[in-house]
Every structure is written in structure tokens, then in C-alpha cells.
mmCIF file of C-alpha atoms in Angstrom:
data_model
loop_
_atom_site.group_PDB
_atom_site.id
_atom_site.type_symbol
_atom_site.label_atom_id
_atom_site.label_comp_id
_atom_site.label_asym_id
_atom_site.label_seq_id
_atom_site.Cartn_x
_atom_site.Cartn_y
_atom_site.Cartn_z
ATOM 1 C CA MET T 1 122.712 79.132 95.190
ATOM 2 C CA GLU T 2 122.119 82.257 97.024
ATOM 3 C CA GLN T 3 124.119 82.688 100.200
ATOM 4 C CA PRO T 4 123.028 84.109 103.596
ATOM 5 C CA ASN T 5 124.628 87.297 105.033
ATOM 6 C CA SER T 6 124.160 89.160 108.254
ATOM 7 C CA SER T 7 123.730 92.714 106.733
ATOM 8 C CA TYR T 8 120.451 93.010 108.312
ATOM 9 C CA LEU T 9 121.497 91.874 111.795
ATOM 10 C CA ASP T 10 124.498 94.023 111.616
ATOM 11 C CA ALA T 11 122.663 97.102 110.823
ATOM 12 C CA PHE T 12 120.160 96.233 113.471
ATOM 13 C CA ALA T 13 122.565 95.478 116.310
ATOM 14 C CA LYS T 14 124.665 98.625 115.503
ATOM 15 C CA GLY T 15 127.954 97.093 116.638
ATOM 16 C CA ASP T 16 126.354 95.459 119.713
ATOM 17 C CA GLU T 17 127.990 92.053 119.288
ATOM 18 C CA ALA T 18 126.316 90.659 122.318
ATOM 19 C CA PHE T 19 122.855 91.670 121.061
ATOM 20 C CA LYS T 20 123.762 90.250 117.507
ATOM 21 C CA LYS T 21 124.862 86.940 119.137
ATOM 22 C CA GLN T 22 121.632 86.836 121.078
ATOM 23 C CA LEU T 23 119.634 87.298 117.873
ATOM 24 C CA LEU T 24 121.698 84.637 116.126
ATOM 25 C CA ASP T 25 121.204 82.234 118.993
ATOM 26 C CA ILE T 26 117.306 82.677 118.753
ATOM 27 C CA LEU T 27 117.513 82.506 115.041
ATOM 28 C CA ARG T 28 119.492 79.017 115.204
ATOM 29 C CA THR T 29 117.019 77.501 117.711
ATOM 30 C CA GLU T 30 113.793 78.698 116.085
ATOM 31 C CA LEU T 31 114.971 77.550 112.595
ATOM 32 C CA VAL T 32 115.761 74.089 113.816
ATOM 33 C CA GLU T 33 112.122 73.780 115.389
ATOM 34 C CA ASP T 34 110.527 75.373 112.278
ATOM 35 C CA ILE T 35 112.339 72.925 109.920
ATOM 36 C CA ASP T 36 111.238 70.105 112.049
ATOM 37 C CA LEU T 37 107.608 71.017 112.225
ATOM 38 C CA TYR T 38 107.624 72.035 108.269
ATOM 39 C CA PHE T 39 108.744 68.385 107.392
ATOM 40 C CA GLU T 40 106.478 66.790 110.112
ATOM 41 C CA ASN T 41 103.442 68.487 108.637
ATOM 42 C CA LEU T 42 104.432 68.074 105.006
ATOM 43 C CA ASN T 43 104.865 64.337 105.474
ATOM 44 C CA LYS T 44 101.403 64.454 107.124
ATOM 45 C CA LYS T 45 100.253 66.265 103.954
ATOM 46 C CA ASP T 46 98.879 68.818 106.388
ATOM 47 C CA TYR T 47 99.798 71.742 103.825
ATOM 48 C CA PRO T 48 97.885 74.475 106.072
ATOM 49 C CA GLN T 49 100.118 73.671 108.863
ATOM 50 C CA ALA T 50 103.148 73.173 106.710
ATOM 51 C CA LYS T 51 102.551 76.699 105.132
ATOM 52 C CA LEU T 52 102.651 78.289 108.482
ATOM 53 C CA TYR T 53 106.229 77.026 108.982
ATOM 54 C CA VAL T 54 107.115 78.050 105.458
ATOM 55 C CA HIS T 55 105.950 81.374 106.718
ATOM 56 C CA ARG T 56 108.234 81.559 109.504
ATOM 57 C CA ILE T 57 111.340 80.306 107.722
ATOM 58 C CA LYS T 58 110.597 82.738 104.980
ATOM 59 C CA HIS T 59 111.042 85.623 107.628
ATOM 60 C CA LYS T 60 114.092 84.057 108.739
ATOM 61 C CA MET T 61 115.419 84.054 105.172
ATOM 62 C CA GLY T 62 114.483 87.875 104.975
ATOM 63 C CA MET T 63 116.700 88.327 108.108
ATOM 64 C CA LEU T 64 119.576 86.518 106.555
ATOM 65 C CA GLY T 65 119.469 88.692 103.392
ATOM 66 C CA LEU T 66 118.182 85.943 101.205
ATOM 67 C CA GLU T 67 115.993 88.202 98.917
ATOM 68 C CA LYS T 68 115.518 85.682 96.109
ATOM 69 C CA SER T 69 114.767 82.772 98.411
ATOM 70 C CA TYR T 70 112.323 84.988 100.403
ATOM 71 C CA ALA T 71 110.360 85.683 97.156
ATOM 72 C CA LEU T 72 110.465 82.004 96.250
ATOM 73 C CA ALA T 73 109.398 81.011 99.710
ATOM 74 C CA ASN T 74 106.570 83.499 99.314
ATOM 75 C CA LYS T 75 105.296 81.676 96.053
ATOM 76 C CA TYR T 76 105.782 78.344 97.751
ATOM 77 C CA GLU T 77 103.591 79.616 100.716
ATOM 78 C CA ILE T 78 100.911 80.859 98.538
ATOM 79 C CA GLY T 79 101.110 77.597 96.501
ATOM 80 C CA LEU T 80 100.637 75.427 99.465
ATOM 81 C CA LEU T 81 97.165 76.766 99.951
ATOM 82 C CA GLU T 82 96.426 74.765 96.907
ATOM 83 C CA SER T 83 98.700 71.776 97.572
ATOM 84 C CA ASP T 84 101.112 73.172 94.791
ATOM 85 C CA LEU T 85 104.382 72.017 95.664
ATOM 86 C CA ASN T 86 106.229 73.534 92.640
ATOM 87 C CA GLN T 87 108.750 75.552 94.755
ATOM 88 C CA GLN T 88 109.368 72.795 97.304
ATOM 89 C CA GLN T 89 112.762 71.609 95.969
ATOM 90 C CA TYR T 90 114.359 75.122 95.926
ATOM 91 C CA PHE T 91 112.859 75.871 99.290
ATOM 92 C CA GLU T 92 114.202 72.744 100.952
ATOM 93 C CA SER T 93 117.605 73.125 99.197
ATOM 94 C CA MET T 94 118.152 76.473 101.017
ATOM 95 C CA LEU T 95 117.397 74.985 104.538
ATOM 96 C CA PRO T 96 120.741 73.378 105.033
ATOM 97 C CA ILE T 97 122.572 76.389 103.772
ATOM 98 C CA MET T 98 120.792 78.535 106.251
ATOM 99 C CA THR T 99 121.409 76.106 109.084
ATOM 100 C CA GLU T 100 125.083 75.721 108.186
ATOM 101 C CA TYR T 101 125.475 79.494 108.067
ATOM 102 C CA LEU T 102 123.956 79.917 111.696
ATOM 103 C CA ASN T 103 125.949 77.126 113.037
ATOM 104 C CA SER T 104 129.265 78.803 111.861
ATOM 105 C CA ASN T 105 128.422 82.149 113.149
ATOM 106 C CA MET G 1 102.280 104.397 125.890
ATOM 107 C CA LYS G 2 101.567 100.966 127.347
ATOM 108 C CA SER G 3 102.177 98.620 124.861
ATOM 109 C CA ILE G 4 102.301 94.701 124.239
ATOM 110 C CA ILE G 5 103.907 92.167 121.686
ATOM 111 C CA VAL G 6 101.946 89.294 120.453
ATOM 112 C CA ASP G 7 104.201 87.220 117.938
ATOM 113 C CA ASP G 8 104.749 83.315 118.009
ATOM 114 C CA GLU G 9 108.466 84.102 116.972
ATOM 115 C CA GLN G 10 110.758 84.825 119.680
ATOM 116 C CA LEU G 11 112.944 86.571 117.400
ATOM 117 C CA SER G 12 110.353 88.992 116.319
ATOM 118 C CA ARG G 13 109.491 89.674 119.877
ATOM 119 C CA GLU G 14 112.947 90.542 120.724
ATOM 120 C CA ILE G 15 113.464 92.735 117.701
ATOM 121 C CA ILE G 16 110.211 94.641 118.407
ATOM 122 C CA ARG G 17 111.047 95.055 122.082
ATOM 123 C CA HIS G 18 114.747 96.314 121.171
ATOM 124 C CA MET G 19 113.164 98.928 118.751
ATOM 125 C CA ALA G 20 110.574 99.994 121.208
ATOM 126 C CA ASP G 21 113.225 100.271 123.994
ATOM 127 C CA GLN G 22 114.697 103.189 121.795
ATOM 128 C CA ILE G 23 111.594 104.980 121.890
ATOM 129 C CA PRO G 24 111.168 106.255 125.407
ATOM 130 C CA ALA G 25 107.375 106.940 124.932
ATOM 131 C CA ILE G 26 106.693 103.220 124.250
ATOM 132 C CA GLU G 27 106.752 101.088 127.389
ATOM 133 C CA ILE G 28 106.386 97.444 126.836
ATOM 134 C CA VAL G 29 104.481 95.970 129.536
ATOM 135 C CA GLY G 30 103.829 92.401 128.103
ATOM 136 C CA SER G 31 105.253 90.160 125.286
ATOM 137 C CA PHE G 32 103.289 87.036 124.387
ATOM 138 C CA SER G 33 103.904 84.033 122.114
ATOM 139 C CA ASN G 34 100.260 83.475 121.498
ATOM 140 C CA ALA G 35 96.895 85.098 121.222
ATOM 141 C CA MET G 36 95.429 83.462 124.309
ATOM 142 C CA GLN G 37 98.064 84.629 126.585
ATOM 143 C CA ALA G 38 97.458 88.249 125.157
ATOM 144 C CA ILE G 39 93.743 88.003 125.694
ATOM 145 C CA LYS G 40 94.091 87.025 129.315
ATOM 146 C CA PHE G 41 96.429 89.990 129.816
ATOM 147 C CA LEU G 42 94.189 92.514 127.969
ATOM 148 C CA ASN G 43 91.221 91.458 130.177
ATOM 149 C CA LYS G 44 92.926 92.638 133.074
ATOM 150 C CA ASN G 45 95.360 95.323 132.031
ATOM 151 C CA GLU G 46 94.988 98.580 130.382
ATOM 152 C CA VAL G 47 97.062 98.481 127.010
ATOM 153 C CA GLU G 48 97.171 101.501 124.583
ATOM 154 C CA LEU G 49 99.212 99.907 121.822
ATOM 155 C CA MET G 50 99.626 96.273 120.644
ATOM 156 C CA PHE G 51 102.270 95.123 118.104
ATOM 157 C CA LEU G 52 100.541 92.029 116.587
ATOM 158 C CA ASP G 53 101.557 89.414 114.240
ATOM 159 C CA ILE G 54 98.986 87.964 111.810
ATOM 160 C CA HIS G 55 100.246 84.369 111.300
ATOM 161 C CA MET G 56 100.246 82.607 114.389
ATOM 162 C CA PRO G 57 99.342 78.675 115.219
ATOM 163 C CA GLU G 58 95.796 77.969 116.137
ATOM 164 C CA PHE G 59 94.674 81.607 116.825
ATOM 165 C CA SER G 60 95.813 84.138 114.184
ATOM 166 C CA GLY G 61 96.131 87.954 114.825
ATOM 167 C CA PHE G 62 92.789 88.594 113.151
ATOM 168 C CA ASP G 63 91.127 86.012 115.458
ATOM 169 C CA LEU G 64 92.524 87.910 118.295
ATOM 170 C CA ILE G 65 91.118 91.138 117.202
ATOM 171 C CA GLU G 66 87.575 89.587 116.623
ATOM 172 C CA THR G 67 87.793 88.391 120.102
ATOM 173 C CA ILE G 68 88.728 91.284 122.342
ATOM 174 C CA LYS G 69 85.933 93.667 123.110
ATOM 175 C CA SER G 70 87.799 97.067 123.034
ATOM 176 C CA PRO G 71 91.049 96.789 121.129
ATOM 177 C CA PRO G 72 93.720 99.069 121.759
ATOM 178 C CA LYS G 73 95.564 100.722 118.808
ATOM 179 C CA ILE G 74 97.216 98.061 116.792
ATOM 180 C CA VAL G 75 100.110 97.884 114.698
ATOM 181 C CA MET G 76 100.101 94.648 112.502
ATOM 182 C CA ILE G 77 103.428 93.119 111.894
ATOM 183 C CA SER G 78 103.663 90.465 109.267
ATOM 184 C CA SER G 79 106.087 89.014 106.514
ATOM 185 C CA ASP G 80 102.947 88.850 104.453
ATOM 186 C CA ARG G 81 101.943 91.956 102.385
ATOM 187 C CA ASN G 82 98.626 90.535 101.466
ATOM 188 C CA PHE G 83 96.702 91.240 104.398
ATOM 189 C CA ALA G 84 97.408 95.094 104.332
ATOM 190 C CA VAL G 85 94.039 96.030 102.888
ATOM 191 C CA GLU G 86 92.122 93.708 105.288
ATOM 192 C CA ALA G 87 94.021 95.220 108.186
ATOM 193 C CA TYR G 88 93.005 98.922 107.240
ATOM 194 C CA GLU G 89 89.359 97.888 107.370
ATOM 195 C CA TYR G 90 89.645 97.933 111.230
ATOM 196 C CA ASP G 91 89.726 101.571 112.558
ATOM 197 C CA PHE G 92 91.964 100.678 115.446
ATOM 198 C CA ILE G 93 94.636 99.201 113.206
ATOM 199 C CA VAL G 94 96.947 102.186 112.941
ATOM 200 C CA ASP G 95 99.773 100.594 110.809
ATOM 201 C CA TYR G 96 101.060 97.542 108.952
ATOM 202 C CA ILE G 97 104.712 96.794 108.918
ATOM 203 C CA VAL G 98 106.353 94.149 106.844
ATOM 204 C CA LYS G 99 108.914 91.973 108.250
ATOM 205 C CA PRO G 100 111.964 92.151 108.559
ATOM 206 C CA ILE G 101 111.291 95.469 110.325
ATOM 207 C CA GLU G 102 113.643 98.233 109.737
ATOM 208 C CA PHE G 103 113.995 100.759 112.658
ATOM 209 C CA ASP G 104 113.376 103.889 110.460
ATOM 210 C CA ARG G 105 110.065 102.165 109.507
ATOM 211 C CA PHE G 106 109.302 101.613 113.306
ATOM 212 C CA LYS G 107 110.129 105.174 113.990
ATOM 213 C CA LYS G 108 107.899 106.361 111.239
ATOM 214 C CA MET G 109 105.079 104.293 112.727
ATOM 215 C CA PHE G 110 105.414 105.783 116.028
ATOM 216 C CA GLU G 111 105.504 109.278 114.481
ATOM 217 C CA ARG G 112 102.398 108.315 112.557
ATOM 218 C CA ILE G 113 100.483 107.169 115.920
ATOM 219 C CA LYS G 114 101.648 110.574 117.681
ATOM 220 C CA LYS G 115 100.296 112.654 114.934
ATOM 221 C CA ARG G 116 96.911 110.742 114.572
ATOM 222 C CA TYR G 117 96.363 110.527 118.204
ATOM 223 C CA ALA G 118 97.671 114.059 119.273
ATOM 224 C CA LYS G 119 95.700 115.226 122.214
ATOM 225 C CA LYS G 120 92.769 117.316 121.252
ATOM 226 C CA GLU G 121 92.789 120.888 122.608
ATOM 227 C CA ASN G 122 89.521 120.574 124.238
ATOM 228 C CA VAL G 123 89.799 117.120 125.630
ATOM 229 C CA ALA G 124 89.414 117.334 129.526
ATOM 230 C CA LYS G 125 92.177 116.266 131.735
ATOM 231 C CA PRO G 126 91.598 112.984 133.593
ATOM 232 C CA SER G 127 89.290 113.190 136.395
ATOM 233 C CA THR G 128 89.665 111.544 139.845
ATOM 234 C CA ASN G 129 86.161 111.148 141.001
ATOM 235 C CA GLY G 130 86.087 107.605 139.712
ATOM 236 C CA GLU G 131 83.067 108.094 137.537
ATOM 237 C CA GLN G 132 84.678 108.982 134.166
ATOM 238 C CA THR G 133 88.214 109.207 133.222
ATOM 239 C CA ILE G 134 89.312 110.704 129.755
ATOM 240 C CA THR G 135 92.525 109.745 128.112
ATOM 241 C CA ASP G 136 92.916 111.234 124.617
ATOM 242 C CA ASP G 137 89.970 110.304 122.764
ATOM 243 C CA LYS G 138 88.815 107.535 125.045
ATOM 244 C CA LEU G 139 86.142 107.883 127.875
ATOM 245 C CA TYR G 140 86.070 105.390 130.669
ATOM 246 C CA VAL G 141 82.749 104.889 132.281
ATOM 247 C CA ASN G 142 81.814 103.063 135.561
ATOM 248 C CA ILE G 143 79.388 100.337 134.840
ATOM 249 C CA ASP G 144 78.727 97.670 137.439
ATOM 250 C CA ARG G 145 82.084 98.474 139.011
ATOM 251 C CA ARG G 146 83.884 98.044 135.866
ATOM 252 C CA LEU G 147 85.570 100.706 133.751
ATOM 253 C CA VAL G 148 84.271 100.465 130.293
ATOM 254 C CA LYS G 149 86.139 102.306 127.493
ATOM 255 C CA ILE G 150 84.143 104.218 124.944
ATOM 256 C CA ASP G 151 85.761 105.908 121.875
ATOM 257 C CA ILE G 152 84.580 109.496 122.116
ATOM 258 C CA PRO G 153 84.296 110.085 118.396
ATOM 259 C CA SER G 154 81.950 107.007 118.308
ATOM 260 C CA ILE G 155 79.364 108.777 120.656
ATOM 261 C CA ASP G 156 76.270 109.939 118.795
ATOM 262 C CA ILE G 157 74.124 111.361 121.737
ATOM 263 C CA VAL G 158 74.064 111.465 125.392
ATOM 264 C CA GLU G 159 70.588 111.515 126.941
ATOM 265 C CA ALA G 160 69.789 112.610 130.539
ATOM 266 C CA LYS G 161 67.500 109.971 132.051
ATOM 267 C CA GLY G 162 66.973 111.122 135.700
ATOM 268 C CA ASP G 163 70.154 110.395 137.654
ATOM 269 C CA TYR G 164 71.460 108.316 134.692
ATOM 270 C CA ILE G 165 72.861 109.194 131.317
ATOM 271 C CA LYS G 166 72.232 107.033 128.208
ATOM 272 C CA ILE G 167 75.327 107.303 125.808
ATOM 273 C CA LYS G 168 74.702 106.148 122.378
ATOM 274 C CA THR G 169 77.477 105.153 120.287
ATOM 275 C CA ASP G 170 78.070 103.713 116.793
ATOM 276 C CA LYS G 171 77.891 100.171 118.147
ATOM 277 C CA LYS G 172 75.924 100.126 121.463
ATOM 278 C CA ASN G 173 74.368 102.139 124.228
ATOM 279 C CA PHE G 174 75.692 102.536 127.805
ATOM 280 C CA VAL G 175 73.739 103.626 130.789
ATOM 281 C CA VAL G 176 75.809 105.278 133.317
ATOM 282 C CA HIS G 177 74.978 106.772 136.975
ATOM 283 C CA CYS G 178 76.189 110.231 136.147
ATOM 284 C CA PRO G 179 74.554 113.786 135.543
ATOM 285 C CA LEU G 180 74.664 115.167 132.242
ATOM 286 C CA LYS G 181 76.419 118.204 133.109
ATOM 287 C CA ARG G 182 79.472 116.145 134.356
ATOM 288 C CA ILE G 183 79.988 114.444 130.793
ATOM 289 C CA GLU G 184 79.074 117.504 128.964
ATOM 290 C CA GLU G 185 82.230 119.125 130.770
ATOM 291 C CA LYS G 186 84.287 116.167 129.655
ATOM 292 C CA LEU G 187 83.600 115.883 126.068
ATOM 293 C CA PRO G 188 85.398 118.116 123.683
ATOM 294 C CA LYS G 189 83.691 121.239 123.148
ATOM 295 C CA ASP G 190 84.491 121.544 119.393
ATOM 296 C CA LYS G 191 82.732 118.316 118.695
ATOM 297 C CA PHE G 192 79.837 118.111 121.312
ATOM 298 C CA LEU G 193 77.011 120.619 121.990
ATOM 299 C CA LYS G 194 74.217 120.604 124.509
ATOM 300 C CA VAL G 195 71.179 121.340 122.384
ATOM 301 C CA HIS G 196 68.421 120.706 125.160
ATOM 302 C CA ARG G 197 68.462 120.306 128.798
ATOM 303 C CA SER G 198 68.328 116.491 128.262
ATOM 304 C CA PHE G 199 70.722 116.042 125.266
ATOM 305 C CA VAL G 200 74.128 116.479 124.286
ATOM 306 C CA ILE G 201 74.987 115.554 120.649
ATOM 307 C CA ASN G 202 77.903 114.820 118.584
ATOM 308 C CA ILE G 203 77.749 117.638 115.870
ATOM 309 C CA ASP G 204 79.562 115.461 113.219
ATOM 310 C CA LYS G 205 76.792 113.024 113.561
ATOM 311 C CA ILE G 206 73.981 115.316 112.489
ATOM 312 C CA VAL G 207 72.157 114.197 109.352
ATOM 313 C CA ASP G 208 69.738 117.075 108.966
ATOM 314 C CA ILE G 209 68.370 119.913 110.930
ATOM 315 C CA GLU G 210 64.709 121.489 111.155
ATOM 316 C CA ASP G 211 64.065 124.532 113.107
ATOM 317 C CA ASN G 212 63.602 122.893 116.433
ATOM 318 C CA SER G 213 65.268 119.334 116.104
ATOM 319 C CA VAL G 214 68.114 117.593 114.576
ATOM 320 C CA LEU G 215 68.254 114.073 113.196
ATOM 321 C CA ILE G 216 71.058 111.852 114.454
ATOM 322 C CA LYS G 217 70.787 108.432 112.648
ATOM 323 C CA ARG G 218 67.135 107.727 113.524
ATOM 324 C CA ASP G 219 66.809 109.763 116.567
ATOM 325 C CA VAL G 220 65.138 113.138 116.361
ATOM 326 C CA ILE G 221 66.600 115.189 119.076
ATOM 327 C CA PRO G 222 64.745 118.470 120.195
ATOM 328 C CA VAL G 223 66.859 121.711 120.113
ATOM 329 C CA SER G 224 65.918 124.269 122.604
ATOM 330 C CA LYS G 225 65.039 127.946 121.422
ATOM 331 C CA GLY G 226 68.135 129.304 123.544
ATOM 332 C CA ASN G 227 70.570 126.631 121.845
ATOM 333 C CA ARG G 228 69.601 127.172 118.223
ATOM 334 C CA ASN G 229 71.976 130.173 117.574
ATOM 335 C CA GLU G 230 74.846 128.334 118.974
ATOM 336 C CA LEU G 231 74.226 125.162 116.837
ATOM 337 C CA ARG G 232 73.910 127.441 113.699
ATOM 338 C CA LYS G 233 77.115 129.037 114.702
ATOM 339 C CA ARG G 234 79.017 125.554 114.918
ATOM 340 C CA LEU G 235 77.749 124.438 111.465
ATOM 341 C CA ASN G 236 79.436 124.843 108.107
ATOM 342 C CA LEU G 237 76.526 126.776 106.667
ATOM 343 C CA LEU G 238 76.467 127.705 102.917
#
């Protein structure tokens, strides 16, 4: 599986560790909320709303250097418009990996 | 440049603010997690630039654009490339940046805006008389105690009507208590010309010309004998 990294955040923070920590804190908090709301809406089969949270999580994948996952999340996001869940399994498999990475940084 | 950020993700707001803080000309005066908060702020405050996310719950970035009367310059920021074409259909959308944003891209956006909105040589300086104020290519007119913004390039014709002037633009008309001479002095002289004692026209909007009149959209505007030579000089005649 693809693994997250902090290249983007490092480049962005330019050595300002406090700022990097601030961003990681926000990422961690928002990701938990996004995941909860994603599953909540998916379970209700409210795909347009679930799509919105896939979109938000996709952005966070980009920030964590998960390029392949970002591309697949994009497909999943588009697929949800037509209730297409083909990419669901891969997308959801990345969520604990992202969470674990953020919790350990 | 007074700017606001509208994005439902705190992370994005922080990143945009951090980048903007590194460009002294950009002053972030507000940061909002939803469109409704931004609309309230825009109704009460002058904003020149808005960093706007497209995907937001309930009220999207495009919904916001359709709601506000006089949008500022807008930089769309999204993880989604698919809306770029749609975004550029709006004149006031000056750039479209895909997340995650790189600082070099952000700087490029600002340079692009500076270049596009570089002050025109002949635009008058802001007035202090309270009737009209000009900032770059915007004109603010006092209507019913409200300062209403008009894009100068959108003006077709200004017509004197006694103590009032009627400003005709692409979208709507404005009647303002002001002498024609005052607005004539404030409009860029390379674009606008007084062709008659009651008419100032936007030269770019001329459709065709007869000996003693010009056609602008469906309006036939008289041209005084004394102004014909000046009008001809301004045109790119073959």
C-alpha cells in the first residue's frame, strides 16, 4: 500500500516545526471528522454528501504525498455521482493508514 | 489588496493565509468556513480579492458567486480540475489553483493579478468629494446613500440628464446626481470621449459611425461637429 509522507508539509513549513505541527494538528482533527461524516452519509446512501467528504479526504491525501491514492479517490469521487462504488475498497483501506500516520507524527 | 478566504477546510484556510502573509500587498481581512458568513461580510465591507473554494457543504463557491451583486476579483481554489473551464466563464475569476497549493503557484497567481490590473495611466486618483471614487478600473457612485461599484470597462455611455447623469453599462443603468463634466474628468481619457455636450462614450463600444452619430449597441449617439475630428483621431482608421 502507498505510504504517507510529509514532503509537502516540510516544503511548505520551511523548517518552521511549530507551523508544521499546527498543520498536522488541523489535518488530524479534520480527517477524523471527514471520515466520520463520510461513513455516516455512505451508510445512509446519501452519495452526493458522501462525495463531498471523499473530496475533502482526497485533498488531505494530496497533502500527505499519496499521489496514487489521490488519483483513485478522484475516480471514486466522480463514480459516486452515479452511485458507482468501484473504488470504495481501496479508498477506505487508505483511511486507517492516514490516521495512523497522523497519530504518530 | 484587501482579501478574504472562503473555504470549509480549516487546513486550506491556514495554508492560504500563511502564503498570503508572505506577500505584503495582500491583506487578509476575513477568513470564513462557509459562504453565508462570507456573503454577510461582503455586504458590509470592501473586498478586492477573494480566495474561494468550490466544494463546500450546502452552498458551493459557484452558488456564492451567483449570489453576490458585485463580486471582487476571485481566485478559485479547488482539488478538482474539472471546473476550470466553467470558472473562466466569469470575468472576475482571475485564476484557478488546484490543491494542494504550492507557494510558487501562489506567487505566480499574484503576479498575474498585478499585471492584469496594473493601474491604467489615465485613471484618475480617488476623489474625496464623496460623489465618485475611482480605484483602478472601478468607479464608485453614490446612489441613495450607498456607494455602488461600477466596472469602468463595462460602461457604454454616460448621458447628461439635467443635474443627473445616466450611466449605461453592459448589465444595467445607473442614475447619479452628478454633472457630466465631473465623471468625464474621472474616466480614462484613452477610452472615453465626450462626443456631444450631453454624451460621453466608451470608444471601445462603438459599433459603427456615421457622419454625425455613432452607434453603441442600439443607441444612436449624436456627435457634435466640433468633436468629430477628435473622434476620428482616436479610431484605428484604415
